[in-house]
XYZ file of C-alpha atoms in Angstrom:
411
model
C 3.425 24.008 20.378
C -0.603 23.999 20.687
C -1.640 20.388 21.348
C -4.878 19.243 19.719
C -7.910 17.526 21.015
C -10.239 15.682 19.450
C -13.827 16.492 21.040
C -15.893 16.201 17.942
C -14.356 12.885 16.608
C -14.814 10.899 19.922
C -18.321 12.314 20.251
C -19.226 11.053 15.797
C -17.343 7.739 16.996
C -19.691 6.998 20.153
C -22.722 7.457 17.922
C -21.091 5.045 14.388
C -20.821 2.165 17.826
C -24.248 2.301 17.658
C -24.917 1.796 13.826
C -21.546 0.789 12.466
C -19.649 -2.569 13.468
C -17.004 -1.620 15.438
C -17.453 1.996 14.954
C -14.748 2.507 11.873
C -14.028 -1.067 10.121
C -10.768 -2.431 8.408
C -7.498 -0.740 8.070
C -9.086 2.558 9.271
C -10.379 1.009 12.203
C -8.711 3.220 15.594
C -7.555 0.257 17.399
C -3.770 0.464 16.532
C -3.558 3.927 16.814
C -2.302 4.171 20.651
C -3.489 6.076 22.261
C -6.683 6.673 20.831
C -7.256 10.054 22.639
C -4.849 11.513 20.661
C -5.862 10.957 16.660
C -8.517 11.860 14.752
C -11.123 9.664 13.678
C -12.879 11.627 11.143
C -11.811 13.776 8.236
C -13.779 16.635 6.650
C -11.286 18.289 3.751
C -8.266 17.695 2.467
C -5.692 19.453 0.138
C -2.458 18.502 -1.451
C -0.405 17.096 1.575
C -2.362 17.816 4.136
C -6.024 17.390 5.786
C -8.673 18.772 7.962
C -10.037 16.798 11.038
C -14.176 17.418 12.231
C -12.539 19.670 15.264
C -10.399 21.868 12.608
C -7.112 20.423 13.025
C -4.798 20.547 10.740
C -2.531 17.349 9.726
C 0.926 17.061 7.509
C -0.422 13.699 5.992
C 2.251 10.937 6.345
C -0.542 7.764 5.640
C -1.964 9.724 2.006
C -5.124 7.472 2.863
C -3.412 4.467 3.544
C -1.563 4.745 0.079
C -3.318 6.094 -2.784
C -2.962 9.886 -2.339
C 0.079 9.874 -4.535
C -0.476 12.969 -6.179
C -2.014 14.613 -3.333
C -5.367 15.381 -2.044
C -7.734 17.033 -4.884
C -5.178 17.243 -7.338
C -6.834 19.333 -9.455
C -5.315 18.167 -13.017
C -6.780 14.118 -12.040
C -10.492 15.996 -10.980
C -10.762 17.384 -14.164
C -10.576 14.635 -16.313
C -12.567 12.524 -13.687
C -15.514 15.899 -14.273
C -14.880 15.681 -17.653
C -15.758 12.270 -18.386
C -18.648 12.237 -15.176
C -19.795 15.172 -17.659
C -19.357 12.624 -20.812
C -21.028 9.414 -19.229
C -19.745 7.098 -16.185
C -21.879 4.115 -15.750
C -23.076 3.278 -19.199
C -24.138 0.326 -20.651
C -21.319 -0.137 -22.744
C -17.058 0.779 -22.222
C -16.079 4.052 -22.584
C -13.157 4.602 -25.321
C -11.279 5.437 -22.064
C -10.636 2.312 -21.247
C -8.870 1.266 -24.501
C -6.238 4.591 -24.361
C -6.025 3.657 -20.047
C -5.029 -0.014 -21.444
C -2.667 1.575 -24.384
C -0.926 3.838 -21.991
C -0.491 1.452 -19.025
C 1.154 -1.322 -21.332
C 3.211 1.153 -22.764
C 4.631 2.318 -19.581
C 5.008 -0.848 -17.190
C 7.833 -2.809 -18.843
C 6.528 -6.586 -18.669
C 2.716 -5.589 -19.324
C 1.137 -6.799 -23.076
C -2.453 -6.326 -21.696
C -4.494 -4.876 -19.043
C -7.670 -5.623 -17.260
C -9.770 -3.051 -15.174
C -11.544 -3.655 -11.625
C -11.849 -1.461 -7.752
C -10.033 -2.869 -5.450
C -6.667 -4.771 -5.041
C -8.008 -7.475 -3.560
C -10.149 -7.641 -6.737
C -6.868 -8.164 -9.363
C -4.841 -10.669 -6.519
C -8.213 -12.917 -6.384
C -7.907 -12.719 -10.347
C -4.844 -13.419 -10.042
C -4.879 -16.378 -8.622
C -7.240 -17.703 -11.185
C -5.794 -16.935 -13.768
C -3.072 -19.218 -12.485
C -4.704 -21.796 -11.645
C -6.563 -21.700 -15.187
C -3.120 -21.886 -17.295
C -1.174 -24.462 -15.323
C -4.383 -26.930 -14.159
C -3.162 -26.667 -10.887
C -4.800 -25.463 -7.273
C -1.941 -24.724 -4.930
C -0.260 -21.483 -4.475
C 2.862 -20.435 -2.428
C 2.425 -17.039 -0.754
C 4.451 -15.325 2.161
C 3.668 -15.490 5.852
C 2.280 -12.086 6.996
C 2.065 -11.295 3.205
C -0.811 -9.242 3.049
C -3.208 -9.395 -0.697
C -6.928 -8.380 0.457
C -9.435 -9.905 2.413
C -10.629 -12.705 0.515
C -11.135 -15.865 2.652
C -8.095 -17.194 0.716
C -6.124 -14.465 1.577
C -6.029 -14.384 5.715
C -4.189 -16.361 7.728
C -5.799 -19.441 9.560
C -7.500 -18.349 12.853
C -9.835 -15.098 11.560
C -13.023 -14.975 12.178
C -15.350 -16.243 9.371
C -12.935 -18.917 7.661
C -13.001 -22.279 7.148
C -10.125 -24.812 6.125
C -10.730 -25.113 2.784
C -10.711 -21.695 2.401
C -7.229 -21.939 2.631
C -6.210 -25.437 1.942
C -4.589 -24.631 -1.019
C -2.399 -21.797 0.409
C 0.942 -22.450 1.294
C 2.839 -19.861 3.145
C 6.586 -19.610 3.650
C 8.865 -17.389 5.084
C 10.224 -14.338 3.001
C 13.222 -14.221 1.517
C 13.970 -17.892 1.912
C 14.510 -19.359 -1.436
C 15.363 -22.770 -0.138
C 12.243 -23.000 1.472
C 10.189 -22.105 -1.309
C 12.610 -24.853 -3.600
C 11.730 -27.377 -0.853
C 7.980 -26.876 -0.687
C 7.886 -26.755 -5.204
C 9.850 -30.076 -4.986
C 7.486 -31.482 -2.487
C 4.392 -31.037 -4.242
C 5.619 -31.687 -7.951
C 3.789 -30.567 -10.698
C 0.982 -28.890 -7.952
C 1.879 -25.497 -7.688
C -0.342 -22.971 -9.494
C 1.431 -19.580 -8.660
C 3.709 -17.729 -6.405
C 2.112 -14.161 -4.985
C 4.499 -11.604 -2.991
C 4.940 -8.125 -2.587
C 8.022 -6.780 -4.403
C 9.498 -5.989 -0.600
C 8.021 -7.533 2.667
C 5.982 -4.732 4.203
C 3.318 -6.393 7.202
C 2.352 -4.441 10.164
C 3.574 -4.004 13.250
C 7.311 -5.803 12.817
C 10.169 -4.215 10.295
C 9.591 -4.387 6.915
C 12.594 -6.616 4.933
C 14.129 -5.536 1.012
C 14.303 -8.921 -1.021
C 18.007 -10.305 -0.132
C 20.606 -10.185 -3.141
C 19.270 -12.445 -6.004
C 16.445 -13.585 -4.122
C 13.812 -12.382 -6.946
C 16.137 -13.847 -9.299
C 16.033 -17.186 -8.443
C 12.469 -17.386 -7.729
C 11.832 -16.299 -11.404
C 14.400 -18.744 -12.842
C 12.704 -21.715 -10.509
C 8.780 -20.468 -11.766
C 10.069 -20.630 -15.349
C 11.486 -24.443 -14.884
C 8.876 -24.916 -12.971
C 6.135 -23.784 -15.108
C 4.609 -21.697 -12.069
C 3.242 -18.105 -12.520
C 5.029 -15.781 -10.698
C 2.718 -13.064 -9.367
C 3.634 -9.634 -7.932
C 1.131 -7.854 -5.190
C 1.895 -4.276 -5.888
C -0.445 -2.880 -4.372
C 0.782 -0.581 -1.960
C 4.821 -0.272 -3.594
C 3.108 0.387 -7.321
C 4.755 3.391 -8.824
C 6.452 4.611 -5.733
C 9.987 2.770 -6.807
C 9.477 2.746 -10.180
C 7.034 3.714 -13.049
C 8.090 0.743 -14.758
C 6.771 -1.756 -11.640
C 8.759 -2.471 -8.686
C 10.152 -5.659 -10.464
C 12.430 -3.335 -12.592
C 13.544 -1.303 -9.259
C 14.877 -5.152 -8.414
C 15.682 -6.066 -11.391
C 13.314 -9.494 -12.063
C 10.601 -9.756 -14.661
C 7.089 -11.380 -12.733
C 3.958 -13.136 -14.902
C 1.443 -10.672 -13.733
C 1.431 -7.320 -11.410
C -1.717 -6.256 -8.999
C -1.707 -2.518 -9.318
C -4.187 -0.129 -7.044
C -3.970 2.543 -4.452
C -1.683 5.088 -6.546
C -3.007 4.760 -9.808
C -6.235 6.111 -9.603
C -5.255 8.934 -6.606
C -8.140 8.582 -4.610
C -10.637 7.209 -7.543
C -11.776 3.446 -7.539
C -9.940 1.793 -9.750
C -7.558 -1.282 -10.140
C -5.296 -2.728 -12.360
C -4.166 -6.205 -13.157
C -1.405 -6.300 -16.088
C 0.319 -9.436 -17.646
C 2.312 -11.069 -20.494
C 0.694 -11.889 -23.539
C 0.857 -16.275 -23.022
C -1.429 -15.124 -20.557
C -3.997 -13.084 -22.185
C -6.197 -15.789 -23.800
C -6.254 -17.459 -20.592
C -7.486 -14.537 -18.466
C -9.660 -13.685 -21.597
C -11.891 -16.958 -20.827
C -12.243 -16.462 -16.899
C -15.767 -14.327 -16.265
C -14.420 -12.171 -13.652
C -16.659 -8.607 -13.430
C -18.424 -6.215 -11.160
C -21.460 -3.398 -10.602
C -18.831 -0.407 -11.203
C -15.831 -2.040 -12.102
C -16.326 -0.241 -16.163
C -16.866 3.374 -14.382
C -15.569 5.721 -17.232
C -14.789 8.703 -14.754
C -11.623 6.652 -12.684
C -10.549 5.442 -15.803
C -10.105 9.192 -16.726
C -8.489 10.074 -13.799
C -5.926 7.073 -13.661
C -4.894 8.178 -17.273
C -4.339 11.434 -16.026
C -2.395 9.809 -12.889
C -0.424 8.000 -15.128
C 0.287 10.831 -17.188
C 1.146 12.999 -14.503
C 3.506 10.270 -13.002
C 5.713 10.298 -16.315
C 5.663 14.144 -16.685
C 7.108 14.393 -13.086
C 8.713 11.636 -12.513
C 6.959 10.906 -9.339
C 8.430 7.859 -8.078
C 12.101 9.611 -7.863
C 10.551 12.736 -6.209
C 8.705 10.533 -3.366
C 11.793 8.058 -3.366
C 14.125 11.904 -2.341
C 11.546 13.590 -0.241
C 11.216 10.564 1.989
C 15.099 9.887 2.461
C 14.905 13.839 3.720
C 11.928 12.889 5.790
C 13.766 9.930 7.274
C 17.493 11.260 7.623
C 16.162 14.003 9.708
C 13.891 11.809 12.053
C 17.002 9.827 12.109
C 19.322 13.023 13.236
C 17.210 14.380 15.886
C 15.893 11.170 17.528
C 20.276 10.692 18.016
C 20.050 14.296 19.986
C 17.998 13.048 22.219
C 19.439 9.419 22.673
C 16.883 7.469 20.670
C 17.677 5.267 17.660
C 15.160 5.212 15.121
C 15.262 2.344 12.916
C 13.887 2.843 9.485
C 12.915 -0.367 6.808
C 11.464 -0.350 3.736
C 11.789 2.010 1.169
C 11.822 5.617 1.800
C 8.452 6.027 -0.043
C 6.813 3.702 1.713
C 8.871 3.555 5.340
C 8.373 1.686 8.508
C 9.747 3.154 11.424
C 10.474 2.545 15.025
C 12.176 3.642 17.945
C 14.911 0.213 19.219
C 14.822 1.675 22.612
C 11.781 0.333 24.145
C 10.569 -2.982 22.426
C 7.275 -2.935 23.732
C 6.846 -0.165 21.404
C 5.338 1.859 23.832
C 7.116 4.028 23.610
C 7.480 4.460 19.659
C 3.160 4.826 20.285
C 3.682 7.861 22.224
C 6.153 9.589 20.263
C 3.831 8.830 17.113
C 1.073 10.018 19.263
C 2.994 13.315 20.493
C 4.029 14.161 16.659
C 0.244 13.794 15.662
C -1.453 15.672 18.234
C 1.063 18.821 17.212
C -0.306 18.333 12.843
C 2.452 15.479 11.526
C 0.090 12.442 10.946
C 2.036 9.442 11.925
C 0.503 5.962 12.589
C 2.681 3.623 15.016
C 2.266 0.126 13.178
C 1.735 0.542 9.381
C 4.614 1.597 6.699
C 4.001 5.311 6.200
C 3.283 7.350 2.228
C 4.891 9.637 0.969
C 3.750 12.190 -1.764
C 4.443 14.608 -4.803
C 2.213 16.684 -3.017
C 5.036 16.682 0.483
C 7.041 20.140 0.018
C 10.322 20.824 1.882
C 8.082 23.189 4.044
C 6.408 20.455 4.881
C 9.397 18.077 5.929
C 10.841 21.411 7.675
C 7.690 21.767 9.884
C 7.283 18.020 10.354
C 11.139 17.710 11.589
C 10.015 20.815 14.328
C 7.096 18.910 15.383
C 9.164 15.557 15.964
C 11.729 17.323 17.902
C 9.035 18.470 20.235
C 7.994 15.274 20.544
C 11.073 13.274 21.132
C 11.575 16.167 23.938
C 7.986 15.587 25.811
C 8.529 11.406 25.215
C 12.767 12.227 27.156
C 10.220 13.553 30.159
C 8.645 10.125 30.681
């Protein structure tokens, strides 16, 4: 197979050095993407499953924009309603009735949801979160994960990155996942202190294998919040209707406080959800919590659609099946050429890596080998899955990683 190079991007990247911090910021930033010769940097078009780098390449998407191209690129249903309502009125001085039927629909379909509240970003609804908490129980501290990732609020990173100070995270008390007796021993410790309890439904960090809750480990955390009087929040973020429609509590079978909804459900529109029970709704009801463009009309039409859309094709099942095929055959031809590839997480949301080298270096160059030849895959961060992914496009991808695990054998 052709190879691709990159000529354009690295030239646009040495100019944004100049202008930009660090060139491209955050989770886009190139740094983990090893080696950096061989990715993109810049986009110019996408469509359904795929997209178009600034040199013309062309790229089986397996990252969906870091998560929230659920539907696919430009999926044309989700832009019409977002034109349609652009055409009505977006930023207007007052709601659009769109956010009522967005609220309607979105408590009708998550299970544990009697209200909704609108904002941009994830990190938006887990800071609300968290004060929403601390608002009905009088309490500051909160119990969250180690590695557990919820935005990039001070309160949120882990002691040591740049820009904090201590009591920006004073409060926060991070345990290990799936340890119930640690998370028993630090509620007993500080009686009567504990605000909330903020996960993701399934461990997912970077760079290390992503870990399924162990068997009645959601369970018991709900039945000790209850006693306890804690709120138990779920970050879902990044799983949100790619296990279940319903919120990944009901794919484990536990029923949370509140649920931090983003990335899929507006499809590539800025939009954010945070839904809870109703004993919480007249407490979140007296928190002033708001932003420039957080009561934009035109997402809210397109995450109705997305929602709509979800239900129609049952879109967490169809991501949930294309992925296992994804996987199993990644699985099957890394064997043929005497590499194990371990898969965790979910098979919407995988994390992968080759056990024979655990430097990783070597996982990095087969990632690097499968995306210079059009399959998209990043090295350290779970990968997406789509409606949009065909079996043409699992087919081609499968061709691609053969190649690759044959060039990586010649090493």
């Amino acid at each position: 197979m052709e190879t691709f190079k990159y000529d354009k991007s690295q030239e646009l990247f040495k100019r944004a050095t100049k202008v930009i911090p660090g060139g491209i910021y955050g989770h886009f930033s190139p740094a983990p993407l090893i080696p950096p010769t061989d990715y993109p940097f810049y986009a110019m078009r996408a469509k359904g499953s795929k997209f178009w780098d600034i040199d013309g390449n062309e790229f089986i998407d397996y990252m969906c924009a870091y998560g929230p191209m659920i539907l696919g690129y430009n999926h044309e249903g989700v832009d019409s309603a977002a034109i349609k309502q652009y055409a009505q009125g977006n930023c207007l001085s007052a709601p659009a009735p769109i956010m009522v039927e967005l609220a309607e629909y979105l408590v009708d379909l998550v299970s544990c949801a009697d209200w909704a509240f609108f904002a941009k970003n994830g990190g938006d609804v887990t800071a609300y979160s968290l004060m929403i908490a601390r608002a009905a129980t009088g309490r500051k501290k909160i119990i969250a994960i180690k590695g557990g990732y919820h935005g990039v609020a001070p309160w949120a990173q882990a002691p040591g990155h740049h820009g904090l100070i201590e009591e920006d995270y004073k409060n926060m008390i991070r345990i290990k996942w799936n340890d119930f007796d640690e998370f028993k021993k630090v509620v007993e410790e500080n009686p009567k202190e504990i605000a909330g309890f903020i996960a993701t439904p399934y461990h997912h960090p970077t760079f290390v294998d992503n870990e399924l809750p162990s068997e009645g480990y959601w369970q018991k955390i709900e039945e000790l919040c209850k006693k306890e009087g804690i709120v138990l929040i779920v970050d879902d973020v990044r799983c949100g209707f790619r296990l279940d429609l319903r919120g990944s509590n009901e794919y484990y079978g536990f029923k949370p406080d509140l649920i931090c909804f983003c990335k899929a459900i507006g499809n590539g529109y800025p939009i954010s959800a945070l839904v809870g029970i109703e004993t919480l709704k007249n407490v979140a009801s007296k928190i002033f919590y708001t932003g420039s463009y957080w009561f934009s009309a035109a997402p809210m039409a397109a995450a109705l659609e997305v929602l709509k859309e979800f239900k129609r094709i049952d879109a967490s099942k169809y991501v949930l099946n294309i992925g296992k095929k994804l996987l199993d055959g990644l699985v099957s031809i890394g064997k043929n050429y005497g590499y194990d590839l371990k898969v965790t997480g979910e098979p919407s949301l995988p994390y992968l890596r080759i056990v024979n080298d655990e430097s990783l270096m070597l996982h990095q160059q087969w990632c690097a080998e499968c995306t210079k030849r059009g399959a998209y895959f990043t090295p350290h961060h779970n990968w997406f899955l789509s409606t949009a992914h065909t079996e043409d496009d699992i087919k081609k991808t499968l061709e691609i990683a053969d190649e690759a695990f044959s060039v990586i054998k010649k090493y």
